Coordinates of C-alpha atoms in Angstrom, one line a residue:
Chain A
X238 CA 58.1 -77.5 32.0
X239 CA 61.8 -78.3 31.4
X240 CA 64.0 -75.5 30.1
X241 CA 66.3 -76.5 27.3
X242 CA 69.7 -75.3 26.0
X243 CA 67.8 -73.8 23.0
X244 CA 65.5 -71.8 25.3
X245 CA 68.5 -70.3 27.1
X246 CA 70.3 -69.6 23.8
X247 CA 67.2 -67.9 22.3
X248 CA 66.7 -65.7 25.3
X249 CA 70.3 -64.6 25.4
X250 CA 70.5 -64.0 21.7
X251 CA 67.4 -61.8 21.6
X252 CA 68.6 -59.7 24.6
X253 CA 72.3 -59.3 23.8
X254 CA 72.8 -59.9 20.1
X255 CA 76.1 -61.6 21.2
X256 CA 79.2 -61.8 19.1
X257 CA 80.0 -65.0 21.1
X258 CA 77.6 -67.2 22.9
X259 CA 78.1 -70.6 24.4
X260 CA 75.5 -72.5 26.5
X261 CA 76.4 -75.8 28.0
X262 CA 73.9 -78.1 29.6
X263 CA 75.5 -79.3 32.8
X264 CA 72.4 -80.8 34.4
X265 CA 73.7 -84.4 34.5
X266 CA 70.2 -85.5 35.5
X267 CA 69.5 -83.3 38.5
X268 CA 67.5 -80.7 36.7
X269 CA 68.0 -77.8 34.3
X270 CA 71.6 -76.6 34.9
X271 CA 73.6 -74.5 32.5
X272 CA 76.9 -72.8 32.0
X273 CA 76.9 -69.7 29.8
X274 CA 79.4 -67.5 28.1
X275 CA 78.3 -64.3 26.5
X276 CA 80.3 -61.6 24.7
X277 CA 78.2 -58.6 23.8
X278 CA 78.5 -54.8 23.0
X279 CA 75.7 -54.4 25.6
X280 CA 78.2 -55.1 28.4
X281 CA 80.5 -52.3 27.4
X282 CA 81.3 -50.1 30.4
X283 CA 79.4 -52.2 32.8
X284 CA 80.9 -53.7 36.0
X285 CA 80.9 -57.5 36.5
X286 CA 78.0 -57.5 39.0
X287 CA 76.0 -55.4 36.6
X288 CA 76.8 -57.7 33.6
X289 CA 75.7 -60.8 35.6
X290 CA 72.5 -59.0 36.7
X291 CA 71.8 -58.4 33.0
X292 CA 72.2 -62.0 32.2
X293 CA 70.0 -63.1 35.1
X294 CA 67.4 -60.5 34.0
X295 CA 67.4 -61.9 30.5
X296 CA 66.7 -65.3 31.8
X297 CA 64.3 -64.2 34.6
X298 CA 61.4 -66.2 33.3
X299 CA 63.4 -69.3 32.7
X300 CA 65.1 -69.0 36.1
X301 CA 62.0 -70.3 37.8
X302 CA 62.7 -73.6 36.2
X303 CA 66.5 -73.5 36.1
X304 CA 68.2 -75.4 38.9
X305 CA 71.6 -73.8 38.6
X306 CA 73.2 -71.2 36.3
X307 CA 76.8 -70.5 36.1
X308 CA 77.9 -67.4 34.2
X309 CA 81.4 -68.3 33.1
X310 CA 81.9 -65.2 31.0
X311 CA 79.9 -62.0 30.5
X312 CA 82.3 -59.8 28.6
X313 CA 82.3 -56.8 26.3
X314 CA 84.2 -57.2 23.1
X315 CA 86.8 -54.7 24.4
X316 CA 87.6 -57.0 27.3
X317 CA 88.6 -59.9 25.1
X318 CA 92.2 -60.8 25.0
X319 CA 93.8 -59.8 21.7
X320 CA 94.1 -62.6 19.2
X321 CA 97.3 -64.5 19.6
X322 CA 100.0 -63.4 17.1
X323 CA 100.7 -66.0 14.5
Chain B
X246 CA 54.5 -68.0 34.4
X247 CA 54.6 -64.6 36.1
X248 CA 54.4 -64.2 39.8
X249 CA 51.8 -61.6 40.8
X250 CA 52.9 -61.2 44.4
X251 CA 55.9 -59.9 46.1
X252 CA 57.7 -62.0 48.7
X253 CA 59.3 -58.9 50.1
X254 CA 56.9 -57.1 52.5
X255 CA 58.0 -53.8 54.0
X256 CA 58.5 -55.7 57.3
X257 CA 60.6 -58.4 55.8
X258 CA 62.7 -55.7 54.0
X259 CA 63.5 -53.9 57.2
X260 CA 64.4 -57.2 58.8
X261 CA 66.7 -58.0 55.9
X262 CA 68.3 -54.5 56.2
X263 CA 69.3 -55.5 59.7
X264 CA 70.3 -59.1 58.9
X265 CA 72.7 -58.1 56.1
X266 CA 74.4 -55.6 58.3
X267 CA 74.5 -57.9 61.4
X268 CA 78.0 -59.1 60.4
X269 CA 80.7 -57.6 58.3
X270 CA 80.7 -60.8 56.1
X271 CA 77.5 -62.8 55.9
X272 CA 76.8 -65.6 53.4
X273 CA 73.3 -66.8 52.7
X274 CA 73.7 -70.3 51.5
X275 CA 72.3 -73.8 51.2
X276 CA 73.4 -75.6 54.3
X277 CA 75.9 -74.2 56.9
X278 CA 79.6 -73.5 56.7
X279 CA 80.3 -76.8 58.4
X280 CA 77.8 -78.7 56.2
X281 CA 77.3 -77.1 52.9
X282 CA 74.5 -78.7 50.9
X283 CA 75.4 -77.5 47.4
X284 CA 78.6 -77.3 45.5
X285 CA 78.2 -73.6 44.7
X286 CA 77.7 -72.7 48.4
X287 CA 80.6 -74.9 49.4
X288 CA 82.9 -73.1 46.9
X289 CA 82.2 -69.7 48.5
X290 CA 82.7 -71.2 52.0
X291 CA 86.0 -72.6 51.1
X292 CA 87.2 -69.3 49.6
X293 CA 86.2 -67.4 52.7
X294 CA 88.0 -70.0 54.9
X295 CA 91.1 -69.8 52.7
X296 CA 91.1 -66.0 53.1
X297 CA 90.8 -66.6 56.9
X298 CA 88.2 -63.9 57.5
X299 CA 85.5 -64.2 60.1
X300 CA 82.1 -64.8 58.5
X301 CA 78.6 -65.9 59.4
X302 CA 76.4 -68.1 57.4
X303 CA 72.6 -68.4 57.2
X304 CA 70.9 -71.5 55.9
X305 CA 68.2 -70.5 53.5
X306 CA 67.0 -74.1 53.2
X307 CA 65.6 -73.7 56.7
X308 CA 63.7 -70.5 56.1
X309 CA 61.5 -70.3 52.9
X310 CA 60.5 -66.7 53.7
X311 CA 64.1 -65.6 54.0
X312 CA 64.9 -67.5 50.8
X313 CA 62.2 -65.8 48.7
X314 CA 62.6 -62.4 50.3
X315 CA 66.3 -62.3 49.7
X316 CA 66.0 -63.1 46.0
X317 CA 64.0 -59.8 45.6
X318 CA 66.1 -57.9 48.2
X319 CA 69.3 -58.7 46.3
X320 CA 67.8 -58.7 42.8
X321 CA 69.6 -62.0 42.5
X322 CA 67.8 -65.2 41.7
X323 CA 70.1 -67.9 43.2
X324 CA 72.1 -68.9 46.2
X325 CA 74.7 -68.5 47.6
X326 CA 74.6 -64.7 48.1
X327 CA 77.6 -63.0 49.7
X328 CA 77.1 -59.7 51.6
X329 CA 80.1 -57.6 52.6
X330 CA 79.6 -54.6 54.9
X331 CA 75.9 -54.7 54.3
X332 CA 76.2 -54.7 50.5
X333 CA 75.5 -57.5 48.1
X334 CA 78.8 -58.6 46.6
X335 CA 77.7 -61.4 44.3
X336 CA 77.0 -65.1 43.9
X337 CA 79.4 -68.0 43.4
X338 CA 80.8 -67.0 40.0
X339 CA 81.4 -63.4 40.9
X340 CA 83.1 -64.4 44.2
X341 CA 85.3 -66.9 42.4
X342 CA 86.4 -64.3 39.8
X343 CA 87.0 -61.7 42.5
X344 CA 89.0 -64.1 44.5
X345 CA 91.2 -64.9 41.5
X346 CA 91.9 -61.3 40.6
X347 CA 92.4 -60.1 44.2
X348 CA 89.3 -57.8 44.4
X349 CA 87.7 -60.0 47.0
X350 CA 90.6 -59.8 49.4
X351 CA 90.7 -56.0 48.9
X352 CA 87.0 -55.7 49.6
X353 CA 87.2 -57.9 52.7
X354 CA 90.2 -56.1 54.1
X355 CA 88.4 -52.8 53.7
X356 CA 85.3 -54.1 55.4
X357 CA 87.1 -55.7 58.3
X358 CA 89.3 -52.7 59.0
X359 CA 86.4 -50.2 58.8

């Protein structure tokens, strides 16, 4: 069964309650392939490898059918750059 | 669907313990360093070549048992998988980010000088 962008968004939303979430379908016809960006309090104090492991774990069931997953961002809110001064 | 069996037998685990420590830098990838068969694997190969460190590659496409076993061994669902000094370092995205911020070079230097 094909995994959709909506499936990925739903899984990440329920696990991370993210303040920012972006899922891009990058499959281009070769199978389910996604790029994700997640910003969540749940990542606070976690190292990069650990944050990526959390994303992979959240998508564990879907990973069986996902061809490629690229985690572009997995950040805690405190890691975000400050908003540009106007 | 949930898988009810483990690909990682105790025998395979002890074999992998040895394999990941067999070289300071070892990349489990799709294809070989001279003929990568996936863009993500190729990216990591190119980074390691750019940094000019000796590294070995193992083609997981040629060994299904190794492929399934490593996913559990590393708790990482995809390839490539980079190991430095016997420790899982990360997949493609982590390696790219660590390359950009200098942490990869630092880790590699530490491993190669140890």
